[in-house]
Coordinates of N, CA and C in Angstrom, one line a residue:
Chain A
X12 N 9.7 -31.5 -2.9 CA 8.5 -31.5 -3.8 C 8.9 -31.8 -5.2
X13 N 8.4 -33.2 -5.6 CA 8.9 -33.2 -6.9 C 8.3 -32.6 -8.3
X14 N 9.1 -32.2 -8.8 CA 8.5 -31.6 -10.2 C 7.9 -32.4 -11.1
X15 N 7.5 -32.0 -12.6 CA 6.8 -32.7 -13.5 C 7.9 -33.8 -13.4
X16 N 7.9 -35.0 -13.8 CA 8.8 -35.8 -14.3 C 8.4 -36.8 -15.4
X17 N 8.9 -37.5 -16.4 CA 8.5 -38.1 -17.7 C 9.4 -39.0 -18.2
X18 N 9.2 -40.1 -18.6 CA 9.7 -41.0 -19.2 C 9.2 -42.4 -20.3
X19 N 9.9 -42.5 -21.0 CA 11.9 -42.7 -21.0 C 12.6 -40.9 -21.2
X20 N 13.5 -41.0 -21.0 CA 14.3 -39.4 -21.4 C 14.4 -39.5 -23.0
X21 N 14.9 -40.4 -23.6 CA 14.8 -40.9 -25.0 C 14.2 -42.0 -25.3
X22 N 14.2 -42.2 -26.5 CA 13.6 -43.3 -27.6 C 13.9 -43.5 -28.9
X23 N 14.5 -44.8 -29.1 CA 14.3 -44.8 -31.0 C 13.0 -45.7 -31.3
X24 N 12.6 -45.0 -32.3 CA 11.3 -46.7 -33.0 C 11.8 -46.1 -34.1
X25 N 10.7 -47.2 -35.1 CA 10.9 -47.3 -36.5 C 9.6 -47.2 -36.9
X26 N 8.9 -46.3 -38.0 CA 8.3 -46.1 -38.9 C 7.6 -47.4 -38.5
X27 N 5.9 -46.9 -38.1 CA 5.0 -48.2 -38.4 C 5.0 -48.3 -36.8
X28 N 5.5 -48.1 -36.0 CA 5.6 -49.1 -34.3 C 4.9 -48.3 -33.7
X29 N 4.6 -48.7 -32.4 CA 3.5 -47.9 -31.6 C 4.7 -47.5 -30.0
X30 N 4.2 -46.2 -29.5 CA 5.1 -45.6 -28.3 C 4.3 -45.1 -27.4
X31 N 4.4 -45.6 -26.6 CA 3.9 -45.0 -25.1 C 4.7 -44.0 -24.0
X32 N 4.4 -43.2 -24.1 CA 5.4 -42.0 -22.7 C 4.5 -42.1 -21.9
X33 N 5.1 -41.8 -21.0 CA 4.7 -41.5 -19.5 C 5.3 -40.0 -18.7
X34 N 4.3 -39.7 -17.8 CA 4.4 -38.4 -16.7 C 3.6 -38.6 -16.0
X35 N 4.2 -38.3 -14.7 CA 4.1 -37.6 -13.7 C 3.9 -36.4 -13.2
X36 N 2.5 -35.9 -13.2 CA 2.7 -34.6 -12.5 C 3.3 -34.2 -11.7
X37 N 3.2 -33.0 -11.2 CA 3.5 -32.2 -10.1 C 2.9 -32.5 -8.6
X38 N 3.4 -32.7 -7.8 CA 2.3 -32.8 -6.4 C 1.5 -31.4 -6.2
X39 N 0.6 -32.4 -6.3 CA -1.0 -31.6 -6.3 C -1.3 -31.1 -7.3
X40 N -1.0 -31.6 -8.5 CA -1.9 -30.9 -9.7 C -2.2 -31.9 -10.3
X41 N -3.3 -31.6 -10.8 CA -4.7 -32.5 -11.4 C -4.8 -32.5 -13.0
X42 N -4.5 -31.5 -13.9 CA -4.9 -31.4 -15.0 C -2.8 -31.8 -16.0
X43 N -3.0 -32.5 -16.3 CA -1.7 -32.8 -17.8 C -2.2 -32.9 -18.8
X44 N -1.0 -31.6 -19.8 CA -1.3 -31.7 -20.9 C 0.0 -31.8 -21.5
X45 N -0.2 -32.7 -22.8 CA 0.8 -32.6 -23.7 C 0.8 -31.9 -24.7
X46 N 2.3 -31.7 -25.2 CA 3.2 -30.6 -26.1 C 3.9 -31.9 -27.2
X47 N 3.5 -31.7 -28.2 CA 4.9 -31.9 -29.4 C 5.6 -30.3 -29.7
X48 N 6.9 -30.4 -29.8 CA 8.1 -29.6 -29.9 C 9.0 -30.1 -31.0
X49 N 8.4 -29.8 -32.5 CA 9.5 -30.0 -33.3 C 10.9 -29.1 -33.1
X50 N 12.0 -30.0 -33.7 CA 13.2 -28.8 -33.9 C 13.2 -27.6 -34.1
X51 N 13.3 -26.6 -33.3 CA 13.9 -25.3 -33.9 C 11.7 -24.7 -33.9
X52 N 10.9 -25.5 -33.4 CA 9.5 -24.4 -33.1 C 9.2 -24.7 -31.8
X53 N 8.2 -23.9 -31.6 CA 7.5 -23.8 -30.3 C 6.5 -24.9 -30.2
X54 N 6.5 -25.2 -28.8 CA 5.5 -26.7 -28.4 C 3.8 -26.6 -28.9
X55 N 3.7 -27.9 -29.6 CA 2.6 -27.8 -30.2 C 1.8 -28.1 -29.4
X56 N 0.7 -28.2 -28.7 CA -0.6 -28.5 -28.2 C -1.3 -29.7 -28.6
X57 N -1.3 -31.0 -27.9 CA -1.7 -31.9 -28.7 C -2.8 -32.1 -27.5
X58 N -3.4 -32.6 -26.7 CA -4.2 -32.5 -26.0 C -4.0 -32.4 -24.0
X59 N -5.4 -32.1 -23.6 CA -5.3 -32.2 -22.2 C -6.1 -33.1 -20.9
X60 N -5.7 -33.4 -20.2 CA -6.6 -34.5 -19.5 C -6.7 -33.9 -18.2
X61 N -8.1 -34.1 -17.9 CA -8.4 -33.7 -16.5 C -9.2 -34.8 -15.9
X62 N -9.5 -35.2 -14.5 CA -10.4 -36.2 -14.1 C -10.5 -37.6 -15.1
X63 N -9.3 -37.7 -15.4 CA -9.3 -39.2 -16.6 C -9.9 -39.0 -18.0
X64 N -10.3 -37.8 -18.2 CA -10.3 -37.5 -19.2 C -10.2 -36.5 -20.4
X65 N -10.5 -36.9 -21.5 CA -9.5 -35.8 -22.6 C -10.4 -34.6 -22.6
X66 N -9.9 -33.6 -22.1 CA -10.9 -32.0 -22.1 C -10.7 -30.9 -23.3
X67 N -9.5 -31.2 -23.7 CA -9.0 -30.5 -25.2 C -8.4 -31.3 -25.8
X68 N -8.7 -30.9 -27.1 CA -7.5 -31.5 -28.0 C -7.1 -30.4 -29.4
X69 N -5.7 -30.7 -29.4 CA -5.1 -29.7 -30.9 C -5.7 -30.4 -31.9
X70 N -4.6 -30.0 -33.1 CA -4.6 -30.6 -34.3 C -3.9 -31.7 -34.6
X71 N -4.1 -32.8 -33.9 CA -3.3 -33.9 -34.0 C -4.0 -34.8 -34.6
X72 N -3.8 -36.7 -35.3 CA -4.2 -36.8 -35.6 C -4.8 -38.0 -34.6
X73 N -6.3 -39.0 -34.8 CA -6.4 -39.9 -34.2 C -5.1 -41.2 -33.5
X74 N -4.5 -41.0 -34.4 CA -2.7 -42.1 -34.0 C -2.4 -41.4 -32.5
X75 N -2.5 -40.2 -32.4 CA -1.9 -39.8 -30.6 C -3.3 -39.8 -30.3
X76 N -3.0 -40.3 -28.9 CA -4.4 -40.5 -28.1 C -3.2 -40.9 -26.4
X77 N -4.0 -40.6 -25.5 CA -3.9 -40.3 -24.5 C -4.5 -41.0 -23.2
X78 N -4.0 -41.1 -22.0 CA -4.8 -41.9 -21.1 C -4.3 -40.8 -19.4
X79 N -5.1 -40.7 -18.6 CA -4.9 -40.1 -17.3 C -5.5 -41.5 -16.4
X80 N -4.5 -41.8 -15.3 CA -4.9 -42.7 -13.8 C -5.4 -41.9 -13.1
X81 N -6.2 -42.8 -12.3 CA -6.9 -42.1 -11.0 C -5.5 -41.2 -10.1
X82 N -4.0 -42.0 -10.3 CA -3.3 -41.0 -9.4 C -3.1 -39.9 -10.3
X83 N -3.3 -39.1 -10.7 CA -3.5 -37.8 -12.4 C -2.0 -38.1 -13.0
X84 N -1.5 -39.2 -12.9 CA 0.0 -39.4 -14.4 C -0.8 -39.9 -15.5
X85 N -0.3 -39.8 -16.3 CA -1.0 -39.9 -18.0 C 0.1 -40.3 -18.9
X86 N -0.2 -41.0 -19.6 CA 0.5 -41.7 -20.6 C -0.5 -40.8 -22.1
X87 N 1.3 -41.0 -23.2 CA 0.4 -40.4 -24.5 C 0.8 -41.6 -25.3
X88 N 0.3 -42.1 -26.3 CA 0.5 -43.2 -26.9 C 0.2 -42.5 -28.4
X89 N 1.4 -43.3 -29.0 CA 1.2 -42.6 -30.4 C 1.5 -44.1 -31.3
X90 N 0.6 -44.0 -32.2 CA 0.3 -45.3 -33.2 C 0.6 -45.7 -34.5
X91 N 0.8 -46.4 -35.1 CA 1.8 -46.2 -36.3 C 2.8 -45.0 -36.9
X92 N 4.0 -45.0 -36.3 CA 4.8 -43.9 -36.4 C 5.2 -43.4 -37.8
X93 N 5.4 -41.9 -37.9 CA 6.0 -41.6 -39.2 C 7.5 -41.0 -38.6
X94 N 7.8 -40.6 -39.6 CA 9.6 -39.6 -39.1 C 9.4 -38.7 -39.2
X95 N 7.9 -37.9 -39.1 CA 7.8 -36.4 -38.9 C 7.0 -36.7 -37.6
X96 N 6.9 -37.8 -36.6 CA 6.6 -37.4 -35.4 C 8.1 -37.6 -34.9
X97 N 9.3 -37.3 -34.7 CA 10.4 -37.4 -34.4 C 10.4 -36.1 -34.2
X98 N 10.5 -35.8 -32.3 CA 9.9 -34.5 -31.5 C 10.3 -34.6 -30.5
X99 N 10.6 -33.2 -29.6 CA 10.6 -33.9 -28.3 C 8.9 -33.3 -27.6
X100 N 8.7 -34.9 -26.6 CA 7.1 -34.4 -26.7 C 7.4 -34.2 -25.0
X101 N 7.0 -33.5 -24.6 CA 6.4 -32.6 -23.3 C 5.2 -32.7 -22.3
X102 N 5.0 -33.1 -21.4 CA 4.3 -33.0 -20.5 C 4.3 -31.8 -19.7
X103 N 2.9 -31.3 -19.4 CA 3.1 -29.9 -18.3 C 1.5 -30.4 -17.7
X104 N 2.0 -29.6 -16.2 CA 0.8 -29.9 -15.3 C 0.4 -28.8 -14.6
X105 N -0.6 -28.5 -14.3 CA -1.4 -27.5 -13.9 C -2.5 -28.2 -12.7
X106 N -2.8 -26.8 -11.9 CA -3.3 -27.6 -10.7 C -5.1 -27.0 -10.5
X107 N -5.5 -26.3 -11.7 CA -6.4 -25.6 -11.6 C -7.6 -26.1 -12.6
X108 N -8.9 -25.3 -12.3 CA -9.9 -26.1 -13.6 C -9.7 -24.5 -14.4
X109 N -9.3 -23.4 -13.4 CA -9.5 -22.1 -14.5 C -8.9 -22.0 -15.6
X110 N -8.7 -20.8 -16.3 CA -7.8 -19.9 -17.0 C -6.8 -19.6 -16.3
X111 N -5.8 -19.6 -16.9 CA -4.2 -18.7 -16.0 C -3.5 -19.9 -15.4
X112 N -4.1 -20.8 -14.9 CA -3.1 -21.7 -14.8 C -1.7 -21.9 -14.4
X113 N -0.9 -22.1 -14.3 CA 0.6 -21.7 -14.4 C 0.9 -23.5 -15.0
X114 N 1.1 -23.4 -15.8 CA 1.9 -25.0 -16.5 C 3.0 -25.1 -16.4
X115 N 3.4 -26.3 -15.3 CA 4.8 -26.6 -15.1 C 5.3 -28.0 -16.3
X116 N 6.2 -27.5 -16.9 CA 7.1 -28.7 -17.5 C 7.6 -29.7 -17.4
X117 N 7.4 -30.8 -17.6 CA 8.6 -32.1 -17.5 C 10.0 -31.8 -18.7
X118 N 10.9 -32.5 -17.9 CA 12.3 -32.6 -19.2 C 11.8 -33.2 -20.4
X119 N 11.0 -33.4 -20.5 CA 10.4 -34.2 -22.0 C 11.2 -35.5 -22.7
X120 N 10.4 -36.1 -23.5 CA 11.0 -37.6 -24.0 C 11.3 -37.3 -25.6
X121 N 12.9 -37.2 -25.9 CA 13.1 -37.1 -27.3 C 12.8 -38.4 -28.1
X122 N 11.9 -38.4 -28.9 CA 11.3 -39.4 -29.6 C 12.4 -39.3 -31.2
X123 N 12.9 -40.3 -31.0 CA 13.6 -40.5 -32.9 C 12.5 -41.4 -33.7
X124 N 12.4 -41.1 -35.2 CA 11.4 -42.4 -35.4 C 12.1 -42.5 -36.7
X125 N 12.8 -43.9 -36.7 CA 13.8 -44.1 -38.3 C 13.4 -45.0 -39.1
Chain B
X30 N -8.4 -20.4 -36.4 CA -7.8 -21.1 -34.8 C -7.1 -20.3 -34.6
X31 N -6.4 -20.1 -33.3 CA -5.6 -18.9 -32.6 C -4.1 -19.0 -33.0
X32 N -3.8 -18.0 -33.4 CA -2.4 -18.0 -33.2 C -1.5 -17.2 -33.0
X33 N -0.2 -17.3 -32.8 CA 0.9 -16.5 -32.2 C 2.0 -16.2 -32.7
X34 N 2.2 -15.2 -33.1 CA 3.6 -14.7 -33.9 C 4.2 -13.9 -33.4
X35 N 5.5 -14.5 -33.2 CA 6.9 -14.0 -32.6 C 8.1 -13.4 -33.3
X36 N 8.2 -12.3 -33.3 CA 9.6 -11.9 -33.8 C 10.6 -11.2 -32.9
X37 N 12.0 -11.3 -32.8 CA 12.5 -12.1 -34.4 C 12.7 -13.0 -34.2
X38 N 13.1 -14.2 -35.2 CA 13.2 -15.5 -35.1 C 14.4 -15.7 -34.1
X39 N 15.7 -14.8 -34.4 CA 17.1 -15.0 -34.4 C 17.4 -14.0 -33.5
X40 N 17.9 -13.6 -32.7 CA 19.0 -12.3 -31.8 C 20.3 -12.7 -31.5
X41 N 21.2 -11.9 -32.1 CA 23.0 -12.4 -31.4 C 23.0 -11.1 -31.2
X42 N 23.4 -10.6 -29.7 CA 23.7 -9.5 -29.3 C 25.2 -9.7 -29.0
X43 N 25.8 -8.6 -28.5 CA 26.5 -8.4 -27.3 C 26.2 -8.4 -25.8
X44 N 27.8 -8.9 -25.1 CA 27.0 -8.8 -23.9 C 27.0 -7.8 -23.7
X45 N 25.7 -7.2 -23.0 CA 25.5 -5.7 -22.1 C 25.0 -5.5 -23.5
X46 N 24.2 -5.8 -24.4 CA 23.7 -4.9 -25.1 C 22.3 -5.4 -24.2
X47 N 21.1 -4.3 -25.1 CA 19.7 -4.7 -24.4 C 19.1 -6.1 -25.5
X48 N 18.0 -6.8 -25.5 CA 17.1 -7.3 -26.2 C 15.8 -7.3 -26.2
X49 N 15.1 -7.7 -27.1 CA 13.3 -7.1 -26.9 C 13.0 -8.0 -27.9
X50 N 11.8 -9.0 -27.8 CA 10.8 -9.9 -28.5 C 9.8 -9.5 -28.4
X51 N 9.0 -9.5 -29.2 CA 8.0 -9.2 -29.3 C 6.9 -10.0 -29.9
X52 N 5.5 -10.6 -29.6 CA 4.6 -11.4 -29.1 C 3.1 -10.7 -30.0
X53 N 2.8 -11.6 -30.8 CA 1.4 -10.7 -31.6 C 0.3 -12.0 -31.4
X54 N -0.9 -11.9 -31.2 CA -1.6 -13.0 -31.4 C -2.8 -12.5 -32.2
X55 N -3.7 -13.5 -32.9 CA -4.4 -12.8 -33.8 C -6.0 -12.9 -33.0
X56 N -5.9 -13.4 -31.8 CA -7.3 -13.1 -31.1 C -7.1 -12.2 -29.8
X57 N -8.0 -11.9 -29.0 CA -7.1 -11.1 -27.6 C -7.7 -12.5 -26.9
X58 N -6.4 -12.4 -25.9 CA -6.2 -13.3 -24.6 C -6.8 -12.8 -23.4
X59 N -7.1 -14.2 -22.9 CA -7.1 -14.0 -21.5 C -6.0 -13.4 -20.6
X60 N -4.9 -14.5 -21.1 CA -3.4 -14.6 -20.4 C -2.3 -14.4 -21.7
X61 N -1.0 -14.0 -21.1 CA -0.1 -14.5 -21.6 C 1.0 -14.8 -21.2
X62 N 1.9 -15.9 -21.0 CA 2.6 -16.4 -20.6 C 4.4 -16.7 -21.7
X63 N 5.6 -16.2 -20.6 CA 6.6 -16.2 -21.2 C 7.5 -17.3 -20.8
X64 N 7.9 -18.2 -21.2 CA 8.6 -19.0 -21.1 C 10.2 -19.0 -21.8
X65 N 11.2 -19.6 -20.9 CA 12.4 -19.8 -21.7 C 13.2 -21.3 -21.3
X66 N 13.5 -21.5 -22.8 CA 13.8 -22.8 -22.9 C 15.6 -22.8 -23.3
X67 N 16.3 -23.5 -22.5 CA 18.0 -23.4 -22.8 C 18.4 -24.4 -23.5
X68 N 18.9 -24.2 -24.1 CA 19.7 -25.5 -25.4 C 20.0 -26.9 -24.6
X69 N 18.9 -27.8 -25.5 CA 18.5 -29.0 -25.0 C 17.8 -29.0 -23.5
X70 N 17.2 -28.1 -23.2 CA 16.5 -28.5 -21.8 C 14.8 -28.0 -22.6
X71 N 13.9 -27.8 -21.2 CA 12.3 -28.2 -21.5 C 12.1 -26.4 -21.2
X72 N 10.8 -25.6 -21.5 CA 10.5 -24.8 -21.2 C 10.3 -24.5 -19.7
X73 N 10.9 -23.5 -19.2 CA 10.6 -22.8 -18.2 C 10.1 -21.7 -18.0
X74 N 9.0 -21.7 -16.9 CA 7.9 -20.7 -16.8 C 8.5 -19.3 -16.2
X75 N 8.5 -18.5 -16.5 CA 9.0 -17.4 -16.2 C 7.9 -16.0 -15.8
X76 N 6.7 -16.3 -16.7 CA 5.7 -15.3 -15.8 C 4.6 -15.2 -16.6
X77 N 3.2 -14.6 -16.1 CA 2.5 -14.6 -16.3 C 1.8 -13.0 -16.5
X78 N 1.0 -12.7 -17.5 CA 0.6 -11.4 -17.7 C -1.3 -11.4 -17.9
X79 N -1.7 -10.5 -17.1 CA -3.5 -11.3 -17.1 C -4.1 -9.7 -17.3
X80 N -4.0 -8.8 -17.0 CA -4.6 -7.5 -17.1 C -3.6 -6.6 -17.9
X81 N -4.6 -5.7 -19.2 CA -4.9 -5.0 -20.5 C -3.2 -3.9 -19.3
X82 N -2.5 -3.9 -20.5 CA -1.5 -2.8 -19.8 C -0.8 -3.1 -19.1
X83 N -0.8 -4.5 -18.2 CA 0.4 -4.3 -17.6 C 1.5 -4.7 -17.5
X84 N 2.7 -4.5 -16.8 CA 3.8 -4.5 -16.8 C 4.5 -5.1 -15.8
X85 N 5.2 -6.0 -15.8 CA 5.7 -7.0 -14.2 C 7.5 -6.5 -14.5
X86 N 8.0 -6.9 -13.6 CA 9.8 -6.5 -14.3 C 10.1 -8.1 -12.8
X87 N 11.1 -8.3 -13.6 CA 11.9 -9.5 -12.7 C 13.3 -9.3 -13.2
X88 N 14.3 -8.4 -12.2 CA 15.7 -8.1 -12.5 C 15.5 -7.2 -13.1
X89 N 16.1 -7.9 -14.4 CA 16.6 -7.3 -15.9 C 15.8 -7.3 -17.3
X90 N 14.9 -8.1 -16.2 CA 13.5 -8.5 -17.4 C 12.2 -7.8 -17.2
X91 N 11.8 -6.6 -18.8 CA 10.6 -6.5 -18.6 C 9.6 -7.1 -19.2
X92 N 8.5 -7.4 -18.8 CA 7.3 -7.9 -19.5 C 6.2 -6.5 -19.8
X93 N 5.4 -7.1 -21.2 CA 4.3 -5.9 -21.0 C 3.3 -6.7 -21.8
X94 N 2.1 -6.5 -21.4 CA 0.9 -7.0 -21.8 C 0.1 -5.7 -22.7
X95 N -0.1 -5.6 -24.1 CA -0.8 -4.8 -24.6 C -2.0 -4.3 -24.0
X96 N -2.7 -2.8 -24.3 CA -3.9 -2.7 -23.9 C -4.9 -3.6 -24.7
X97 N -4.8 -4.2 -25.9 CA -5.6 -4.6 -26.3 C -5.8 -6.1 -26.0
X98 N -4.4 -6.5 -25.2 CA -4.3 -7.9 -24.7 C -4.0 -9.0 -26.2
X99 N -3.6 -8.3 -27.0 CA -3.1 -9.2 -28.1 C -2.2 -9.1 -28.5
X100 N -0.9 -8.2 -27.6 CA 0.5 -8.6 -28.1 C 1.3 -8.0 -26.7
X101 N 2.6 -8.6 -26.6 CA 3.4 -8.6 -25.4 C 4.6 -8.5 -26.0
X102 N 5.7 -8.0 -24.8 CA 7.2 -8.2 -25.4 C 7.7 -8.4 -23.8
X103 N 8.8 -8.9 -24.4 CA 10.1 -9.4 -22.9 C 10.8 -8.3 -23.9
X104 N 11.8 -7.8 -22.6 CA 12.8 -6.8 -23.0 C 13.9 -7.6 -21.5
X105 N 15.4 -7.7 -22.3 CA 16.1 -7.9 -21.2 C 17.4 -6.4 -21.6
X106 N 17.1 -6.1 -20.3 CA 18.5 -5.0 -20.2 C 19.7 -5.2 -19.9
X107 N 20.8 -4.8 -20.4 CA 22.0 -5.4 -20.0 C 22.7 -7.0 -20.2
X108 N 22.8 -7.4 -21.2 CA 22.5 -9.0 -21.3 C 23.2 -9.5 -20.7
X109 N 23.3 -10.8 -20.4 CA 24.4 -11.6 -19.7 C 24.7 -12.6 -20.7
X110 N 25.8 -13.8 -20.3 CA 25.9 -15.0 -21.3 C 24.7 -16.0 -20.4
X111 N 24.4 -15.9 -19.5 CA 23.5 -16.5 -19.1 C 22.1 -16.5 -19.4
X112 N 21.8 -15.4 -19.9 CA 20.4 -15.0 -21.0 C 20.2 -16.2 -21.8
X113 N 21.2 -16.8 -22.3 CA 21.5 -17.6 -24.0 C 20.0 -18.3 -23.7
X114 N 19.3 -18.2 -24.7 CA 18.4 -20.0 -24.6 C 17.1 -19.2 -25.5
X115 N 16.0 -19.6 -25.8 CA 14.9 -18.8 -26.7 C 13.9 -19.1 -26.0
X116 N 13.5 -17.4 -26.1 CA 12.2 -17.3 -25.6 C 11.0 -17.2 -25.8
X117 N 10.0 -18.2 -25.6 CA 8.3 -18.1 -25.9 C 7.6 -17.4 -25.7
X118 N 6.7 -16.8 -26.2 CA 5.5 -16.2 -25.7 C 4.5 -17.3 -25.8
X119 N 3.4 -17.5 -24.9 CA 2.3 -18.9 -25.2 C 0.9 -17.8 -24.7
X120 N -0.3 -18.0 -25.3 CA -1.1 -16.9 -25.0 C -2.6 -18.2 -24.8
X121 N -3.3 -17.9 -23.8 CA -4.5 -18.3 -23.6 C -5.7 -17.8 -23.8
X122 N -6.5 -18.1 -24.6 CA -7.7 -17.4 -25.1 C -8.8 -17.9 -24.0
X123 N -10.0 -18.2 -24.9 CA -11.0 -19.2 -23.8 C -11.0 -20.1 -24.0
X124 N -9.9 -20.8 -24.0 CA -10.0 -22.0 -23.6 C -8.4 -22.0 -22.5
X125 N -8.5 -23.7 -21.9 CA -6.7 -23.3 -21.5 C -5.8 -24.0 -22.2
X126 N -6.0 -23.8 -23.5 CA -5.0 -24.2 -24.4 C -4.2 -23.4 -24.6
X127 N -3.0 -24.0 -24.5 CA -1.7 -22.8 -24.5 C -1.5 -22.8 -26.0
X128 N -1.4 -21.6 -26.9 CA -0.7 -21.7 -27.8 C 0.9 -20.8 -28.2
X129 N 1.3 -21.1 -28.2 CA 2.9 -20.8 -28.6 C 3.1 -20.3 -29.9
X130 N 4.3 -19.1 -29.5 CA 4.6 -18.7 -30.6 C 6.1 -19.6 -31.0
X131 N 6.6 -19.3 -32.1 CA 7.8 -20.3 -32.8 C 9.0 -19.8 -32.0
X132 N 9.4 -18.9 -31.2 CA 10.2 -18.3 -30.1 C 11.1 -17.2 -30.9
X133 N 12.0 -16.9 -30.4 CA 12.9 -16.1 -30.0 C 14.3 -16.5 -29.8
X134 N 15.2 -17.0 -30.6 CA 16.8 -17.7 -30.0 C 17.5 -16.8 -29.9
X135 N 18.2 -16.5 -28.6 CA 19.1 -15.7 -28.3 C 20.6 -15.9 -28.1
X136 N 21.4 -15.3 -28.6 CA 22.6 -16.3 -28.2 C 23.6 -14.8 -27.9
X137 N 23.9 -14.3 -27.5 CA 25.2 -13.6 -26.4 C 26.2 -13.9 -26.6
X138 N 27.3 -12.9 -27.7 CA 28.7 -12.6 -27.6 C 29.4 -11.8 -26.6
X139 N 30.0 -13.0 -25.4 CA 30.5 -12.4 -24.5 C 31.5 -11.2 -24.9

């Protein structure tokens, strides 16, 4: 049974360029959401996708935006880069529409942006 | 907006001493959820807390969910060097947005 999985594992861009990640849920879960994880804090909440589309969103700004396939993997796309999105960003998947949830992890994609 | 505050930032214990984080949020939860994340890896789920009071133990680890459901602590007994890594508290209100506290780094002098 494979776990979350996400790629690339890394990344450099530059200031200004656009980035697309990718994940893979979990078999049989339906709902991914993504995490930004600056250095040294806890994963920020940037939005979640269920049935193809966005059901929550943090405080992020319009530049991250997000897409879910009919198979439920989701790509997050983030749009003219600064060097304070230099993060590692997180995918987790959940298999539920409730509360409580259990959110499983991907290894996440360390984004550099120079 | 909801949020989560964790102390202490920092823990260097000994091994075989005990440790305890502690978990405050400024609305009450539905859930709350502990995760631990090891130097350079991704968070891992470690448990879940849903009813006012209670208490789960796994080993050497306790969990406890406040009566008022707005603050929790991990307590580990006896530490190991395998403990090392920082731990989250992430708490769910009504929505299922997880929010996260800034963690807990633990590091263990064998």
């Amino acid at each position: 049974d494979a776990g979350v999985t996400q790629s690339p594992t890394h990344l450099i861009k530059t200031r200004g360029q656009q980035v697309t990640l990718r994940c893979s849920p979990k078999s049989g879960h339906d709902t991914v959401s993504w995490y930004q994880q600056a250095l040294g804090q806890g994963p920020q909440f940037i939005f979640q996708y269920y049935e193809e589309e966005e059901r929550q969103r943090g405080n992020f700004p319009d530049r991250f935006s997000g897409h879910q396939f009919p198979n439920y993997s989701s790509e997050l796309n983030v749009n003219a880069l600064l060097l304070g999105d230099s993060a590692l960003y997180l995918c987790a998947s959940s298999g539920g529409q409730g509360l409580g949830e259990t959110q499983y992890f991907g290894p996440g994609t360390r984004l550099l942006v120079l | 907006g909801q949020q989560v505050m964790q102390i202490p930032q920092y823990q260097h214990v000994q091994e075989g001493e005990d440790f305890t984080t502690y978990c405050n949020s400024s609305t009450t939860l539905s859930n709350i959820q502990w995760y631990k994340q090891r130097p350079g890896g991704h968070p891992v789920f470690l448990i879940q807390l849903v009813k006012s009071g209670e208490v789960k133990k796994q080993k050497r680890l306790t969990f406890q969910f406040g009566e008022a459901k707005k603050n929790s602590s991990l307590h580990i007994t006896a530490t190991q060097t395998t403990d090392v890594g920082t731990y989250f508290c992430a708490g769910q209100g009504g929505s299922e947005k997880l929010v996260f506290g800034k963690g807990t780094k633990l590091t263990v002098n064998p």
